[in-house]
mmCIF file of C-alpha atoms in Angstrom:
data_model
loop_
_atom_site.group_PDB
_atom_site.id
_atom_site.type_symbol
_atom_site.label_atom_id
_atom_site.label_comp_id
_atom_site.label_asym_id
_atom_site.label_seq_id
_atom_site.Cartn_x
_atom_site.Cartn_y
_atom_site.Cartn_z
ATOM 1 C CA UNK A 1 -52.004 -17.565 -95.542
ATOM 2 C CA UNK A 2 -52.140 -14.479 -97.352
ATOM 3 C CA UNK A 3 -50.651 -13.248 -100.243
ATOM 4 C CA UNK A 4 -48.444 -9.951 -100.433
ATOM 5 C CA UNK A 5 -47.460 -8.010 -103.374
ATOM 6 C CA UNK A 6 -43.947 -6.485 -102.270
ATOM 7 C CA UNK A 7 -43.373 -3.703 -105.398
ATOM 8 C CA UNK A 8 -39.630 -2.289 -104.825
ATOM 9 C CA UNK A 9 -36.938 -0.621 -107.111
ATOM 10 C CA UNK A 10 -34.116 -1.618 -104.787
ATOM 11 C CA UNK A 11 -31.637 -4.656 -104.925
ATOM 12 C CA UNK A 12 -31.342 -8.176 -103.937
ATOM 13 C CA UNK A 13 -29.706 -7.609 -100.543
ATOM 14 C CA UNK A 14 -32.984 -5.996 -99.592
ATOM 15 C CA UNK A 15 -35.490 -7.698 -101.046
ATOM 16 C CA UNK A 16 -33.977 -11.050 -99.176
ATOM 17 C CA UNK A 17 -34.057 -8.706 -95.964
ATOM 18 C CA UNK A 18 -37.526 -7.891 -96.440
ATOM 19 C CA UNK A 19 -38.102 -11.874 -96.892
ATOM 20 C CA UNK A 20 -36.139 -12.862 -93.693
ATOM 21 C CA UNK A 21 -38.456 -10.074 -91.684
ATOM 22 C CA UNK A 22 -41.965 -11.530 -93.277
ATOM 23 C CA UNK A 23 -44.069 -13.128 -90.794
ATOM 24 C CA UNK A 24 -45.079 -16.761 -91.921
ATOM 25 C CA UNK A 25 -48.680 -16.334 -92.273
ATOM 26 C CA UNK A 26 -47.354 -14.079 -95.069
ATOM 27 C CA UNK A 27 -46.705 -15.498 -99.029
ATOM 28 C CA UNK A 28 -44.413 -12.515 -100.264
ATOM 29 C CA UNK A 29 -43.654 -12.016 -103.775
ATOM 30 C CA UNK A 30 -41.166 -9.409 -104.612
ATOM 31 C CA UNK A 31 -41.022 -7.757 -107.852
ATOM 32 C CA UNK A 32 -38.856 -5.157 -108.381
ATOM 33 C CA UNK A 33 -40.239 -2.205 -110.613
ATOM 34 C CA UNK A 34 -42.158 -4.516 -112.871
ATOM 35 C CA UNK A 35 -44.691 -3.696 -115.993
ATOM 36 C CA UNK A 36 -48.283 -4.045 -115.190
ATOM 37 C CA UNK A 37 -48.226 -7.247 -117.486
ATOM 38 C CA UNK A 38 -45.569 -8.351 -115.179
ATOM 39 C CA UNK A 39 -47.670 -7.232 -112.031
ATOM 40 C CA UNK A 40 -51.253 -9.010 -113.387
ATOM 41 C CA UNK A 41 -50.918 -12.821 -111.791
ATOM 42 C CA UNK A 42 -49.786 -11.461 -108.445
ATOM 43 C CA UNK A 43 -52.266 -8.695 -108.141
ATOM 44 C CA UNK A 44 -54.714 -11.223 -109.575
ATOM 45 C CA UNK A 45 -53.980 -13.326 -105.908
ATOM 46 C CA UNK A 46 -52.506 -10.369 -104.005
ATOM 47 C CA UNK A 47 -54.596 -9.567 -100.427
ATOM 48 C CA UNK A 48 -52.301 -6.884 -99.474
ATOM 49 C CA UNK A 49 -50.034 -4.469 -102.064
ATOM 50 C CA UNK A 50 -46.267 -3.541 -99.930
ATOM 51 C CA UNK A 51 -45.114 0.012 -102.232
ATOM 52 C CA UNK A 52 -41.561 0.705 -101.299
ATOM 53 C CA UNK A 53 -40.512 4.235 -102.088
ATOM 54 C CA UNK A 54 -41.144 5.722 -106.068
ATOM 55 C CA UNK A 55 -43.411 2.483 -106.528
ATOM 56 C CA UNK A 56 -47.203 3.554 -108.169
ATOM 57 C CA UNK A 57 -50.594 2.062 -107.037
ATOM 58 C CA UNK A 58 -52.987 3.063 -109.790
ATOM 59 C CA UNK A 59 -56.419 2.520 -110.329
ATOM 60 C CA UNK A 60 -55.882 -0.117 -113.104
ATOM 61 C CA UNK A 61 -53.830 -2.038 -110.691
ATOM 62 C CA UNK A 62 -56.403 -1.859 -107.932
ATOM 63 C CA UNK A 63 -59.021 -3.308 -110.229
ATOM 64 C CA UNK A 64 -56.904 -5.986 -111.138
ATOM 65 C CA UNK A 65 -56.633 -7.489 -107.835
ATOM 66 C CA UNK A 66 -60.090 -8.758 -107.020
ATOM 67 C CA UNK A 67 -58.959 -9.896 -103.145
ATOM 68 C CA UNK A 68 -56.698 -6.922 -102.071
ATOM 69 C CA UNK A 69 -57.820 -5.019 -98.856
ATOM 70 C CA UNK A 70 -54.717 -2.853 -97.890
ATOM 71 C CA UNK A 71 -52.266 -1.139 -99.196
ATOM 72 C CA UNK A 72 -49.033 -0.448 -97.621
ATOM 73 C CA UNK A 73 -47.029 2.517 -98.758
ATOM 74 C CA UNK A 74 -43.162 2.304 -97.315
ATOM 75 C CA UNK A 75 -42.337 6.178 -96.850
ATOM 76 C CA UNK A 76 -43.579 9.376 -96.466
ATOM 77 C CA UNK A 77 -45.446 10.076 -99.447
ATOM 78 C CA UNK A 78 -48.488 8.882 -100.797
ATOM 79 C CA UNK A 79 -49.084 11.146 -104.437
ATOM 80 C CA UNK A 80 -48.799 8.211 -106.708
ATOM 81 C CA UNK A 81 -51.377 5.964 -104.693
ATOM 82 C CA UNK A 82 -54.881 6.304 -106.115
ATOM 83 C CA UNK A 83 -56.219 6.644 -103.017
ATOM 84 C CA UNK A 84 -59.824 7.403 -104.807
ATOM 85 C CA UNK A 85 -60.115 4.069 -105.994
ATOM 86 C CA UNK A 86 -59.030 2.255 -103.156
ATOM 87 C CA UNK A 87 -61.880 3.939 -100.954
ATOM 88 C CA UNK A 88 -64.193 2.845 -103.768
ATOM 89 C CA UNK A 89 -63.380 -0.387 -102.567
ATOM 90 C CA UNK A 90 -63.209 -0.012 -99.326
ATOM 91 C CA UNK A 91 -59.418 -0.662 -99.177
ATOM 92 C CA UNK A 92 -57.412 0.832 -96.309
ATOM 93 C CA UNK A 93 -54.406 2.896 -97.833
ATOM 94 C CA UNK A 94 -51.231 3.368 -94.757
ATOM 95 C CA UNK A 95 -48.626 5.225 -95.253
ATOM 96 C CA UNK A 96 -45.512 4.461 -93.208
ATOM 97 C CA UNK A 97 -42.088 6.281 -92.878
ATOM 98 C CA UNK A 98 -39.113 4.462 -93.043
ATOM 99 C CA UNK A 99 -37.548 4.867 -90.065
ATOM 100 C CA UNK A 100 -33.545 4.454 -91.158
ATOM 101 C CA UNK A 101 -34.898 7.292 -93.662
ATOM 102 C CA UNK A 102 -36.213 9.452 -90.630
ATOM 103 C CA UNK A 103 -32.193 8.730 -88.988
ATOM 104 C CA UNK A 104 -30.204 9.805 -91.986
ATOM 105 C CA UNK A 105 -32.871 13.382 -92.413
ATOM 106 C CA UNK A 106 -32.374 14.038 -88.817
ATOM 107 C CA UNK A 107 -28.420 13.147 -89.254
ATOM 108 C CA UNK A 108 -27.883 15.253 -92.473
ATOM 109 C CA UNK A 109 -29.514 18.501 -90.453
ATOM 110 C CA UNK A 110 -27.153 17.874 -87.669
ATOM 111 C CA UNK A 111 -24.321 17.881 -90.036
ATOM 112 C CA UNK A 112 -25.289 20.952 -91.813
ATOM 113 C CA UNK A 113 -26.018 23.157 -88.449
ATOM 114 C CA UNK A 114 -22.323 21.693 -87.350
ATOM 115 C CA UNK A 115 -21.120 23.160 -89.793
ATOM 116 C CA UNK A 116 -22.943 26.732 -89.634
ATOM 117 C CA UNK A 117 -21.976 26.785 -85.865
ATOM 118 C CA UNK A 118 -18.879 25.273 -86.116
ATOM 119 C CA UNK A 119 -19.446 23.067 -83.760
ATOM 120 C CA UNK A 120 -15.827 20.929 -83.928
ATOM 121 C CA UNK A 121 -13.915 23.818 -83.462
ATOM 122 C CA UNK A 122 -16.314 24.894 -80.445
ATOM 123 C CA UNK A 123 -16.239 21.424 -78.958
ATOM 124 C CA UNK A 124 -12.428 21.419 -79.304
ATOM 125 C CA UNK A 125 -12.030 24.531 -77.548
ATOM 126 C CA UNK A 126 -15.133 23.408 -74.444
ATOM 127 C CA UNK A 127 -13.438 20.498 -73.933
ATOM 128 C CA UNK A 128 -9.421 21.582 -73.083
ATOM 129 C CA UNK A 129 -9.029 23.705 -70.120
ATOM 130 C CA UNK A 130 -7.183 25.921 -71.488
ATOM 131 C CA UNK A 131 -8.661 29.036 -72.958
ATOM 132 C CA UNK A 132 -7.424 32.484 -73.539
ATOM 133 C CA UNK A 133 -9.663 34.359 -70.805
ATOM 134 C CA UNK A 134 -10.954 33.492 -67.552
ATOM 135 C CA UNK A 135 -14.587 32.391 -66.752
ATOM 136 C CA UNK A 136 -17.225 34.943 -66.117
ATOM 137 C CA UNK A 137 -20.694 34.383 -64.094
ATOM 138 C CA UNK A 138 -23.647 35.412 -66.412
ATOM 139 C CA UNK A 139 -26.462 37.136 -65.666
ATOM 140 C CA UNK A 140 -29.387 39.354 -67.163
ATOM 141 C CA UNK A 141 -26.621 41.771 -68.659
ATOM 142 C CA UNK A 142 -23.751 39.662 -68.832
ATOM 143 C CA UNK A 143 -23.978 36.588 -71.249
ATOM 144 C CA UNK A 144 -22.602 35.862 -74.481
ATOM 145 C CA UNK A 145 -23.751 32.921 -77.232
ATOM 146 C CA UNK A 146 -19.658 33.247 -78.891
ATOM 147 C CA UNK A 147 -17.876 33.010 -76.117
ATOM 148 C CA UNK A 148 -15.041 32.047 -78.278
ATOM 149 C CA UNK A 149 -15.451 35.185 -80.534
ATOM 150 C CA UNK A 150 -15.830 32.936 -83.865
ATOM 151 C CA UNK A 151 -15.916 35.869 -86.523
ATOM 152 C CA UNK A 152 -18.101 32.615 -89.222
ATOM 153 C CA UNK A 153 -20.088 31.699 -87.192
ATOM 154 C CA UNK A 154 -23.801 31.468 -89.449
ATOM 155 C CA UNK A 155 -27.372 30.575 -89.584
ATOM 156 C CA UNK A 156 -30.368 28.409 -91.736
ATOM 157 C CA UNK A 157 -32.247 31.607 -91.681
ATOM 158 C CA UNK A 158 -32.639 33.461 -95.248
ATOM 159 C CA UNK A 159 -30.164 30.764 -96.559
ATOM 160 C CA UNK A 160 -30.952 28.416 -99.785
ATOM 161 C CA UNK A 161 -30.653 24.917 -99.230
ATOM 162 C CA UNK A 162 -29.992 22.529 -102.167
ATOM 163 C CA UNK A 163 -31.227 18.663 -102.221
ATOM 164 C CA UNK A 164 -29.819 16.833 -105.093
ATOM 165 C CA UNK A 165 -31.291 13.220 -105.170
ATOM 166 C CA UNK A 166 -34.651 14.584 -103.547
ATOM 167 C CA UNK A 167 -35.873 10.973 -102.624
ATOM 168 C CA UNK A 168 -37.161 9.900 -99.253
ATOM 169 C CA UNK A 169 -34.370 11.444 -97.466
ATOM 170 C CA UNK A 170 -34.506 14.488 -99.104
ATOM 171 C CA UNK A 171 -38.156 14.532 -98.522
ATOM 172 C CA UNK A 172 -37.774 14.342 -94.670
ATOM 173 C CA UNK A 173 -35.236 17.036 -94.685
ATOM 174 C CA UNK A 174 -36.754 19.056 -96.098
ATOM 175 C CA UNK A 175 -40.158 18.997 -93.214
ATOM 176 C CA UNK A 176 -37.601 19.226 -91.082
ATOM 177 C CA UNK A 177 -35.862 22.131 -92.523
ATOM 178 C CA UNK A 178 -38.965 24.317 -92.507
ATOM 179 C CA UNK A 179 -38.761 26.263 -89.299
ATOM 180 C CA UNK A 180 -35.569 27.666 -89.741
ATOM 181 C CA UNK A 181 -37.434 29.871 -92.113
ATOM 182 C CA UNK A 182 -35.381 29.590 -95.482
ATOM 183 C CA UNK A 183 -34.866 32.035 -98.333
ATOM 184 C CA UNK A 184 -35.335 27.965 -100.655
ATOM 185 C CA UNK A 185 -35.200 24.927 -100.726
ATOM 186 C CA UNK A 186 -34.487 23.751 -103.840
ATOM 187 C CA UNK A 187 -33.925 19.967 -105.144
ATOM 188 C CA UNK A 188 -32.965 18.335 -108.460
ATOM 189 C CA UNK A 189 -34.102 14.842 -109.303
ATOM 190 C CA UNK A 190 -35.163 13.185 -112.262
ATOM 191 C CA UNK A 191 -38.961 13.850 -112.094
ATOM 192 C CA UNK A 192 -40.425 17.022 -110.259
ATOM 193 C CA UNK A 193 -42.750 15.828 -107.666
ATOM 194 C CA UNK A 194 -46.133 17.171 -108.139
ATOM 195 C CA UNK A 195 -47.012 21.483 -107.372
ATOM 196 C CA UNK A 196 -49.136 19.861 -104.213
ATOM 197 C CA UNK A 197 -46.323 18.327 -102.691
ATOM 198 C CA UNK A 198 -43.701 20.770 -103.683
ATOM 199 C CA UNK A 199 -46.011 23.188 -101.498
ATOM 200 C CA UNK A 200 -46.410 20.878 -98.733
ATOM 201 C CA UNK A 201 -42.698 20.352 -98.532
ATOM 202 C CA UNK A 202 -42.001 24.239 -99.259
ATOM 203 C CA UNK A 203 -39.492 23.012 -101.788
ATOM 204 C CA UNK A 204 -39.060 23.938 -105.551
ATOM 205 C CA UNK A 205 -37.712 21.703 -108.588
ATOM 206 C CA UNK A 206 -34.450 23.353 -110.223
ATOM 207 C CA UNK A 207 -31.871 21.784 -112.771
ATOM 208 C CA UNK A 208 -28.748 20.775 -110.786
ATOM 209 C CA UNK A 209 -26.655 23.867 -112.381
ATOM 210 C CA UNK A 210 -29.355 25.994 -110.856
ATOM 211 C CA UNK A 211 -28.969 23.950 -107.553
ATOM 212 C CA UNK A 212 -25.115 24.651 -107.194
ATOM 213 C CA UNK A 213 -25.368 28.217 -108.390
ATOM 214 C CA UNK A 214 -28.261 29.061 -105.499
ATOM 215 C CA UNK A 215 -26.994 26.872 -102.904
ATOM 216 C CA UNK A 216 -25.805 28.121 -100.008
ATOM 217 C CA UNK A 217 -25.979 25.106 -98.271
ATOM 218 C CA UNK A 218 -25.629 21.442 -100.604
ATOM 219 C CA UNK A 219 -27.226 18.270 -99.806
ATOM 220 C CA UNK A 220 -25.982 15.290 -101.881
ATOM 221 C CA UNK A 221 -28.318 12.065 -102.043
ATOM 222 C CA UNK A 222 -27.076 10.731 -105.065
ATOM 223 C CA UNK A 223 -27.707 6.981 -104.843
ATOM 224 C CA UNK A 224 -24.538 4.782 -105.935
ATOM 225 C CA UNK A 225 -24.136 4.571 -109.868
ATOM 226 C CA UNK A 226 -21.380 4.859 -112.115
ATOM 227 C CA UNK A 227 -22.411 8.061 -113.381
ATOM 228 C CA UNK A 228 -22.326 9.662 -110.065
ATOM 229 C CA UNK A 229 -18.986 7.928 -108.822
ATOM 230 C CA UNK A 230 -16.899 10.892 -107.369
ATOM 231 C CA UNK A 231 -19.352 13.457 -109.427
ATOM 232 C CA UNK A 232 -19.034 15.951 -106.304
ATOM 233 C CA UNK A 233 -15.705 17.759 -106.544
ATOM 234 C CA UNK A 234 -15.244 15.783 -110.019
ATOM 235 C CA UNK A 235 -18.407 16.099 -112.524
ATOM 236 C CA UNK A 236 -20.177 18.348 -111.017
#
């Protein structure tokens, strides 16, 4: 049996899912953002550390857990792990994306390019027969990418983007939104992620008013609260 360390900010719906998926060789405590005073008996026992998301592995916490031989980041990014003293140890640090996280990037560029290319209108048009011209063979001097003649038709390129709620879906979209060569992506959330991985990301920290003045393009990840309840459209 060994014992796992499951460190989470999210709710009880999926800490119990993370329970049901646990093998049984595993003991799995879940503590959801606790104090290192909370965090001392477990990592005093713990063999392996889980880190869901915004949840820290520091150095102090390392040398408090005498048994611990891998740590487990859930996500993409791996800043707040001190990955220094876990190789001091000889502790294995892996970072894993979420894959539902991975979906919903991948979904929210589809939406956005949708919109640029207006893709319903194009796919309402493609798929009646009727159209106002005839068809036309295509070759080296005859083709045409608006067939239809849309006069709004746009593009990512030289365009700001805007992440608001810059967690781990933000993150992902914004490696994905990289090649379409950007004038910014910028993002608002409550703590600036660090220069390094602003760089690596290509994205900059801005207030929201800053976001929504610059944004060409807006990208809302608000997670549930009651402040943000209808903020888009409303509050903000």
């Amino acid at each position: 049996m060994y014992n796992v360390l499951f460190l989470t900010d999210r709710g009880a719906r999926h800490q119990e899912a993370a329970l049901r998926a646990a093998p049984a060789e595993l003991k799995v405590t879940i503590l959801r953002t606790p104090s290192f005073a909370e965090m001392l008996p477990e990592l005093a026992r713990a063999d392996f550390i889980i880190s869901e998301r915004n949840q820290p592995v520091t150095a102090e916490m390392i040398a408090a857990a005498p048994n611990l031989k891998l740590i487990v980041r859930l996500g993409s990014l791996d800043y707040d792990i001190d990955r220094a003293a876990a190789a001091a140890r000889n502790i294995q640090v892996v970072v894993q994306p979420v894959l539902g996280t991975l979906y919903c990037a991948e979904h929210a560029l589809m939406m956005i390019l949708a919109c640029l290319k207006r893709l319903g209108r194009s796919l309402h048009a493609a798929l009646h027969t009727a159209a106002p011209f005839s068809p036309q063979r295509g070759d080296e001097d005859t083709f045409s990418f608006n067939w239809l003649n849309f006069e709004d038709i746009g593009t990512l390129f030289g365009k700001t983007v805007s992440i608001v709620g810059m967690g781990e879906i933000g993150v992902e979209l914004a490696r994905l939104l990289r090649p379409f060569r950007l004038k910014a992506v910028l993002y608002n959330k409550r703590k600036p992620y660090p220069n390094h991985v602003e760089a690596e990301l290509g994205a900059q920290f801005a207030t929201l008013e800053e976001c929504l003045r610059h944004a060409d393009v807006l990208v809302s990840l608000l997670p549930y609260a009651p402040t943000t309840d209808y903020a888009l459209g409303g509050g903000l």
